[in-house]
Every structure is written in structure tokens, then in C-alpha cells.
Amino acid sequence: MSEQAGGPTFPVALIQLLGDLAWPAIALYAIYAFRTPLTELLKRLASLKLGDNEFLFQQPTETAAKSLSRNASPVVELGADGFLTVNSIHSFVADSGLLDENEYVKKELLIFQTPKQKTWLVSTSSYVFILLDSEQTRGKLNVIQTFFDKHKTLPLDFTTQDGAGSVKFAAESTWWYYSLHLFPSTSSFNDSVRKLIQ
């Protein structure tokens, strides 16, 4: 009897090919079937690490202040860095419809800065506003994320996560990123916030 030379016969090769393609096909189907939840999960990612670089993303709050009245027209000027100018930051607060009569913007403090986002604290005579400046929030005109009575700003709680500082203001439970290169210590952050709300 002579043995057949060569590889497997056509039906065997076909079965092997189908077996090799089964897991990738199942993975592609799962990605397609769960594309909506996966998209939402990716949107909520707080950080992304590529090699030695980590990119942080402050997520807009679920209840971002729907503050701009229909007739409001904040000044939307972008600076050379692609972010809102200080004038525009003031304008979002001043034109928000959230200020009491005779109230005005007093000071601003940049607390978080990445290539894609900036987070600002803006004080008025009565309130502290938190503004998140990104392409997404500018497009939806929901740059103002929240605001609270400035007397409820302190004390601050601090933690470090994802390579950045995080701060929580006494008035609310949301944690906000702050950049360690802007505030190398919690005491420097605390001092800056105290000056902001004076």
C-alpha cells in the first residue's frame, strides 16, 4: 500500500480554515452586536495610556448646567492654543442667566490643562462656577458644568489618580482633575482657591 503524498485533502483543509476563522468571526460579531455599549464605555474612559504618555480626560457631568438662555450669545473666541480665551470664559458665565442681579465675574483660575481640555474655576460675588473647555462642550454650549455658593467651596478633599491630582469641593460630590504641573502641592491649590473666593 502506498501512502498519499502531500497535505490534507480539500474537505479537511476547509474544516481547518473554518476552525481558524471561527474565533475572529465571533469576536467581530460581539463587537458589532455590542457596539453601542462599547462606544459609551470608550466615551467614559478617564485616561488612555500609550507607551510612557498618559492622556487624561475630564468627563462632562451628567447634569451639566443647561445654563444658556435661548437669547444668550456668549463670546466664543478661541486663542492660539485652540481653547476659549479668558474673555470667552467670563462671557459664558456672565451670559448664563444664572447670575443674580448686579453680580459680575470677578476672577478665574485654570486648574486642569491637557492638549484636549481645560478646566476653569470662575468666581463671582456669590458663586463658583466650574467650566470644562473642550471641543465637545463648546459644540454643545455646555461649557458650564456646575456652580455652587462660594461659601460652600471649602474645605477641599484631595486624592491622586491616573497621574493627576483630583479635588472635591465641599458643595458637591464630583471629583475634578487638576494638573500637578500647575499645582505641585495640595497647599498651593488650596491657597489659590482661597484667593479666588475672597
PDB file of C-alpha atoms in Angstrom:
ATOM      1  CA  MET A   1       0.000   0.000   0.000  1.00  0.00           C
ATOM      2  CA  SER A   2       1.250   3.370  -0.852  1.00  0.00           C
ATOM      3  CA  GLU A   3       0.591   6.394   1.363  1.00  0.00           C
ATOM      4  CA  GLN A   4      -0.713   9.556  -0.199  1.00  0.00           C
ATOM      5  CA  ALA A   5       1.926  12.234  -0.529  1.00  0.00           C
ATOM      6  CA  GLY A   6       1.203  15.904   0.226  1.00  0.00           C
ATOM      7  CA  GLY A   7      -1.025  17.729   2.684  1.00  0.00           C
ATOM      8  CA  PRO A   8      -4.576  17.187   3.853  1.00  0.00           C
ATOM      9  CA  THR A   9      -7.382  16.698   1.407  1.00  0.00           C
ATOM     10  CA  PHE A  10      -9.671  19.573   0.413  1.00  0.00           C
ATOM     11  CA  PRO A  11     -12.506  18.822   2.918  1.00  0.00           C
ATOM     12  CA  VAL A  12     -10.020  18.590   5.798  1.00  0.00           C
ATOM     13  CA  ALA A  13      -8.321  21.837   4.763  1.00  0.00           C
ATOM     14  CA  LEU A  14     -11.693  23.566   4.545  1.00  0.00           C
ATOM     15  CA  ILE A  15     -12.621  22.424   8.057  1.00  0.00           C
ATOM     16  CA  GLN A  16      -9.271  23.662   9.389  1.00  0.00           C
ATOM     17  CA  LEU A  17      -9.748  27.034   7.696  1.00  0.00           C
ATOM     18  CA  LEU A  18     -13.247  27.411   9.137  1.00  0.00           C
ATOM     19  CA  GLY A  19     -11.900  26.482  12.568  1.00  0.00           C
ATOM     20  CA  ASP A  20      -9.155  29.113  12.281  1.00  0.00           C
ATOM     21  CA  LEU A  21     -11.694  31.780  11.277  1.00  0.00           C
ATOM     22  CA  ALA A  22     -14.277  30.919  13.949  1.00  0.00           C
ATOM     23  CA  TRP A  23     -12.816  32.927  16.880  1.00  0.00           C
ATOM     24  CA  PRO A  24     -12.080  36.092  14.879  1.00  0.00           C
ATOM     25  CA  ALA A  25     -15.596  35.905  13.419  1.00  0.00           C
ATOM     26  CA  ILE A  26     -17.112  35.532  16.886  1.00  0.00           C
ATOM     27  CA  ALA A  27     -15.038  38.491  18.156  1.00  0.00           C
ATOM     28  CA  LEU A  28     -16.133  40.695  15.239  1.00  0.00           C
ATOM     29  CA  TYR A  29     -19.765  39.707  15.760  1.00  0.00           C
ATOM     30  CA  ALA A  30     -19.528  40.528  19.503  1.00  0.00           C
ATOM     31  CA  ILE A  31     -18.015  43.942  18.743  1.00  0.00           C
ATOM     32  CA  TYR A  32     -20.755  44.628  16.203  1.00  0.00           C
ATOM     33  CA  ALA A  33     -23.542  43.380  18.486  1.00  0.00           C
ATOM     34  CA  PHE A  34     -22.308  45.430  21.455  1.00  0.00           C
ATOM     35  CA  ARG A  35     -21.110  48.478  19.540  1.00  0.00           C
ATOM     36  CA  THR A  36     -23.392  50.941  21.369  1.00  0.00           C
ATOM     37  CA  PRO A  37     -22.368  49.953  24.920  1.00  0.00           C
ATOM     38  CA  LEU A  38     -18.719  49.743  23.848  1.00  0.00           C
ATOM     39  CA  THR A  39     -18.914  53.241  22.360  1.00  0.00           C
ATOM     40  CA  GLU A  40     -20.392  54.593  25.597  1.00  0.00           C
ATOM     41  CA  LEU A  41     -17.688  52.842  27.614  1.00  0.00           C
ATOM     42  CA  LEU A  42     -14.935  54.355  25.486  1.00  0.00           C
ATOM     43  CA  LYS A  43     -16.501  57.805  25.872  1.00  0.00           C
ATOM     44  CA  ARG A  44     -16.362  57.417  29.653  1.00  0.00           C
ATOM     45  CA  LEU A  45     -12.707  56.405  29.781  1.00  0.00           C
ATOM     46  CA  ALA A  46     -10.943  58.752  32.122  1.00  0.00           C
ATOM     47  CA  SER A  47      -7.472  58.069  30.814  1.00  0.00           C
ATOM     48  CA  LEU A  48      -5.574  56.462  27.999  1.00  0.00           C
ATOM     49  CA  LYS A  49      -2.005  55.232  28.268  1.00  0.00           C
ATOM     50  CA  LEU A  50       0.147  54.927  25.150  1.00  0.00           C
ATOM     51  CA  GLY A  51       3.719  53.953  25.912  1.00  0.00           C
ATOM     52  CA  ASP A  52       5.071  56.352  28.506  1.00  0.00           C
ATOM     53  CA  ASN A  53       2.426  59.012  27.778  1.00  0.00           C
ATOM     54  CA  GLU A  54      -0.861  59.165  29.640  1.00  0.00           C
ATOM     55  CA  PHE A  55      -3.751  61.293  28.448  1.00  0.00           C
ATOM     56  CA  LEU A  56      -6.447  62.266  30.960  1.00  0.00           C
ATOM     57  CA  PHE A  57      -9.964  63.253  30.033  1.00  0.00           C
ATOM     58  CA  GLN A  58     -12.262  65.015  32.478  1.00  0.00           C
ATOM     59  CA  GLN A  59     -15.726  63.743  31.649  1.00  0.00           C
ATOM     60  CA  PRO A  60     -18.546  66.284  31.438  1.00  0.00           C
ATOM     61  CA  THR A  61     -21.026  65.882  34.271  1.00  0.00           C
ATOM     62  CA  GLU A  62     -24.277  64.066  33.516  1.00  0.00           C
ATOM     63  CA  THR A  63     -26.122  67.125  34.801  1.00  0.00           C
ATOM     64  CA  ALA A  64     -24.026  69.856  33.179  1.00  0.00           C
ATOM     65  CA  ALA A  65     -25.696  73.171  33.776  1.00  0.00           C
ATOM     66  CA  LYS A  66     -28.130  73.788  30.934  1.00  0.00           C
ATOM     67  CA  SER A  67     -27.443  77.380  31.593  1.00  0.00           C
ATOM     68  CA  LEU A  68     -27.508  79.413  28.442  1.00  0.00           C
ATOM     69  CA  SER A  69     -30.815  81.071  27.823  1.00  0.00           C
ATOM     70  CA  ARG A  70     -32.119  80.899  24.277  1.00  0.00           C
ATOM     71  CA  ASN A  71     -31.250  84.548  23.714  1.00  0.00           C
ATOM     72  CA  ALA A  72     -27.768  84.268  25.221  1.00  0.00           C
ATOM     73  CA  SER A  73     -24.848  84.689  22.908  1.00  0.00           C
ATOM     74  CA  PRO A  74     -21.580  84.155  24.747  1.00  0.00           C
ATOM     75  CA  VAL A  75     -18.422  85.393  23.129  1.00  0.00           C
ATOM     76  CA  VAL A  76     -16.808  82.262  21.688  1.00  0.00           C
ATOM     77  CA  GLU A  77     -13.262  83.335  20.880  1.00  0.00           C
ATOM     78  CA  LEU A  78     -10.543  80.742  20.600  1.00  0.00           C
ATOM     79  CA  GLY A  79      -6.972  81.620  21.420  1.00  0.00           C
ATOM     80  CA  ALA A  80      -3.874  80.457  19.583  1.00  0.00           C
ATOM     81  CA  ASP A  81      -3.921  77.257  21.663  1.00  0.00           C
ATOM     82  CA  GLY A  82      -7.401  76.330  20.346  1.00  0.00           C
ATOM     83  CA  PHE A  83      -9.167  76.946  23.673  1.00  0.00           C
ATOM     84  CA  LEU A  84     -11.562  79.655  24.828  1.00  0.00           C
ATOM     85  CA  THR A  85      -9.944  82.953  25.723  1.00  0.00           C
ATOM     86  CA  VAL A  86     -10.334  84.328  29.244  1.00  0.00           C
ATOM     87  CA  ASN A  87     -12.855  86.823  27.790  1.00  0.00           C
ATOM     88  CA  SER A  88     -14.927  83.931  26.478  1.00  0.00           C
ATOM     89  CA  ILE A  89     -14.731  82.088  29.797  1.00  0.00           C
ATOM     90  CA  HIS A  90     -16.092  85.216  31.505  1.00  0.00           C
ATOM     91  CA  SER A  91     -18.763  85.590  28.820  1.00  0.00           C
ATOM     92  CA  PHE A  92     -20.085  82.047  29.327  1.00  0.00           C
ATOM     93  CA  VAL A  93     -20.667  82.832  32.999  1.00  0.00           C
ATOM     94  CA  ALA A  94     -21.922  86.394  32.513  1.00  0.00           C
ATOM     95  CA  ASP A  95     -24.389  85.343  29.776  1.00  0.00           C
ATOM     96  CA  SER A  96     -25.503  82.160  31.506  1.00  0.00           C
ATOM     97  CA  GLY A  97     -28.676  83.548  33.049  1.00  0.00           C
ATOM     98  CA  LEU A  98     -27.506  82.080  36.378  1.00  0.00           C
ATOM     99  CA  LEU A  99     -26.184  85.238  37.997  1.00  0.00           C
ATOM    100  CA  ASP A 100     -28.115  87.335  40.445  1.00  0.00           C
ATOM    101  CA  GLU A 101     -28.843  90.956  39.576  1.00  0.00           C
ATOM    102  CA  ASN A 102     -25.783  93.234  39.858  1.00  0.00           C
ATOM    103  CA  GLU A 103     -23.494  90.215  40.023  1.00  0.00           C
ATOM    104  CA  TYR A 104     -20.390  90.026  37.887  1.00  0.00           C
ATOM    105  CA  VAL A 105     -17.434  87.770  37.176  1.00  0.00           C
ATOM    106  CA  LYS A 106     -14.522  88.531  39.498  1.00  0.00           C
ATOM    107  CA  LYS A 107     -11.691  86.049  38.894  1.00  0.00           C
ATOM    108  CA  GLU A 108     -10.792  82.862  37.085  1.00  0.00           C
ATOM    109  CA  LEU A 109      -8.380  80.047  37.884  1.00  0.00           C
ATOM    110  CA  LEU A 110      -7.130  77.417  35.445  1.00  0.00           C
ATOM    111  CA  ILE A 111      -6.900  74.111  37.332  1.00  0.00           C
ATOM    112  CA  PHE A 112      -6.523  71.439  34.625  1.00  0.00           C
ATOM    113  CA  GLN A 113      -4.809  71.545  31.250  1.00  0.00           C
ATOM    114  CA  THR A 114      -4.170  68.861  28.624  1.00  0.00           C
ATOM    115  CA  PRO A 115      -3.855  69.134  24.838  1.00  0.00           C
ATOM    116  CA  LYS A 116      -7.628  68.439  24.591  1.00  0.00           C
ATOM    117  CA  GLN A 117      -9.186  70.026  27.675  1.00  0.00           C
ATOM    118  CA  LYS A 118      -9.011  72.840  30.168  1.00  0.00           C
ATOM    119  CA  THR A 119     -10.952  73.140  33.411  1.00  0.00           C
ATOM    120  CA  TRP A 120     -11.526  76.560  34.950  1.00  0.00           C
ATOM    121  CA  LEU A 121     -12.919  77.822  38.230  1.00  0.00           C
ATOM    122  CA  VAL A 122     -14.662  81.167  37.875  1.00  0.00           C
ATOM    123  CA  SER A 123     -15.787  83.200  40.870  1.00  0.00           C
ATOM    124  CA  THR A 124     -18.463  85.838  41.081  1.00  0.00           C
ATOM    125  CA  SER A 125     -19.555  87.753  44.149  1.00  0.00           C
ATOM    126  CA  SER A 126     -21.765  84.807  45.215  1.00  0.00           C
ATOM    127  CA  TYR A 127     -20.811  81.674  43.277  1.00  0.00           C
ATOM    128  CA  VAL A 128     -18.046  79.459  41.988  1.00  0.00           C
ATOM    129  CA  PHE A 129     -18.557  78.019  38.507  1.00  0.00           C
ATOM    130  CA  ILE A 130     -16.699  75.034  37.072  1.00  0.00           C
ATOM    131  CA  LEU A 131     -16.166  75.237  33.324  1.00  0.00           C
ATOM    132  CA  LEU A 132     -14.864  72.425  31.145  1.00  0.00           C
ATOM    133  CA  ASP A 133     -13.466  73.717  27.864  1.00  0.00           C
ATOM    134  CA  SER A 134     -13.218  71.054  25.168  1.00  0.00           C
ATOM    135  CA  GLU A 135     -14.336  70.700  21.579  1.00  0.00           C
ATOM    136  CA  GLN A 136     -17.306  68.635  22.785  1.00  0.00           C
ATOM    137  CA  THR A 137     -18.543  71.090  25.428  1.00  0.00           C
ATOM    138  CA  ARG A 138     -18.035  74.124  23.177  1.00  0.00           C
ATOM    139  CA  GLY A 139     -20.051  72.448  20.433  1.00  0.00           C
ATOM    140  CA  LYS A 140     -22.950  71.772  22.799  1.00  0.00           C
ATOM    141  CA  LEU A 141     -22.587  75.129  24.594  1.00  0.00           C
ATOM    142  CA  ASN A 142     -22.435  73.285  27.923  1.00  0.00           C
ATOM    143  CA  VAL A 143     -19.045  74.572  28.979  1.00  0.00           C
ATOM    144  CA  ILE A 144     -20.503  75.370  32.420  1.00  0.00           C
ATOM    145  CA  GLN A 145     -20.575  72.052  34.250  1.00  0.00           C
ATOM    146  CA  THR A 146     -21.809  73.129  37.665  1.00  0.00           C
ATOM    147  CA  PHE A 147     -21.859  76.028  40.084  1.00  0.00           C
ATOM    148  CA  PHE A 148     -22.355  76.427  43.798  1.00  0.00           C
ATOM    149  CA  ASP A 149     -22.397  79.031  46.569  1.00  0.00           C
ATOM    150  CA  LYS A 150     -18.802  80.148  47.004  1.00  0.00           C
ATOM    151  CA  HIS A 151     -19.098  79.848  50.799  1.00  0.00           C
ATOM    152  CA  LYS A 152     -19.522  76.084  50.249  1.00  0.00           C
ATOM    153  CA  THR A 153     -16.280  75.730  48.283  1.00  0.00           C
ATOM    154  CA  LEU A 154     -14.083  74.796  51.252  1.00  0.00           C
ATOM    155  CA  PRO A 155     -12.857  72.515  52.687  1.00  0.00           C
ATOM    156  CA  LEU A 156     -11.309  70.663  49.751  1.00  0.00           C
ATOM    157  CA  ASP A 157     -10.638  66.935  49.591  1.00  0.00           C
ATOM    158  CA  PHE A 158      -7.669  65.705  47.564  1.00  0.00           C
ATOM    159  CA  THR A 159      -6.502  62.476  46.025  1.00  0.00           C
ATOM    160  CA  THR A 160      -4.146  61.459  43.251  1.00  0.00           C
ATOM    161  CA  GLN A 161      -5.311  59.149  40.474  1.00  0.00           C
ATOM    162  CA  ASP A 162      -4.317  58.399  36.895  1.00  0.00           C
ATOM    163  CA  GLY A 163      -1.180  60.523  37.271  1.00  0.00           C
ATOM    164  CA  ALA A 164      -3.109  63.692  38.130  1.00  0.00           C
ATOM    165  CA  GLY A 165      -4.481  65.332  41.208  1.00  0.00           C
ATOM    166  CA  SER A 166      -8.195  65.170  41.925  1.00  0.00           C
ATOM    167  CA  VAL A 167     -10.129  67.600  44.056  1.00  0.00           C
ATOM    168  CA  LYS A 168     -13.616  67.578  45.521  1.00  0.00           C
ATOM    169  CA  PHE A 169     -15.262  70.788  46.666  1.00  0.00           C
ATOM    170  CA  ALA A 170     -17.365  70.807  49.849  1.00  0.00           C
ATOM    171  CA  ALA A 171     -20.510  71.759  47.933  1.00  0.00           C
ATOM    172  CA  GLU A 172     -20.707  68.615  45.777  1.00  0.00           C
ATOM    173  CA  SER A 173     -19.565  65.009  45.410  1.00  0.00           C
ATOM    174  CA  THR A 174     -17.947  65.179  41.954  1.00  0.00           C
ATOM    175  CA  TRP A 175     -14.165  64.808  41.744  1.00  0.00           C
ATOM    176  CA  TRP A 176     -12.368  67.124  39.310  1.00  0.00           C
ATOM    177  CA  TYR A 177      -8.906  66.650  37.871  1.00  0.00           C
ATOM    178  CA  TYR A 178      -6.283  69.292  38.481  1.00  0.00           C
ATOM    179  CA  SER A 179      -2.868  69.420  36.841  1.00  0.00           C
ATOM    180  CA  LEU A 180       0.105  68.707  39.062  1.00  0.00           C
ATOM    181  CA  HIS A 181       2.302  70.921  36.879  1.00  0.00           C
ATOM    182  CA  LEU A 182       0.003  73.853  37.747  1.00  0.00           C
ATOM    183  CA  PHE A 183      -0.298  72.944  41.439  1.00  0.00           C
ATOM    184  CA  PRO A 184       2.599  70.817  42.664  1.00  0.00           C
ATOM    185  CA  SER A 185       1.113  70.581  46.176  1.00  0.00           C
ATOM    186  CA  THR A 186      -2.345  70.495  47.722  1.00  0.00           C
ATOM    187  CA  SER A 187      -1.457  73.545  49.790  1.00  0.00           C
ATOM    188  CA  SER A 188      -0.685  75.567  46.630  1.00  0.00           C
ATOM    189  CA  PHE A 189      -4.066  74.513  45.195  1.00  0.00           C
ATOM    190  CA  ASN A 190      -5.808  75.356  48.461  1.00  0.00           C
ATOM    191  CA  ASP A 191      -4.148  78.792  48.612  1.00  0.00           C
ATOM    192  CA  SER A 192      -5.139  79.572  45.005  1.00  0.00           C
ATOM    193  CA  VAL A 193      -8.766  78.636  45.645  1.00  0.00           C
ATOM    194  CA  ARG A 194      -8.845  80.759  48.809  1.00  0.00           C
ATOM    195  CA  LYS A 195      -7.629  83.761  46.802  1.00  0.00           C
ATOM    196  CA  LEU A 196     -10.222  83.035  44.115  1.00  0.00           C
ATOM    197  CA  ILE A 197     -13.171  83.154  46.505  1.00  0.00           C
ATOM    198  CA  GLN A 198     -12.071  86.221  48.514  1.00  0.00           C
TER     199      GLN A 198
END
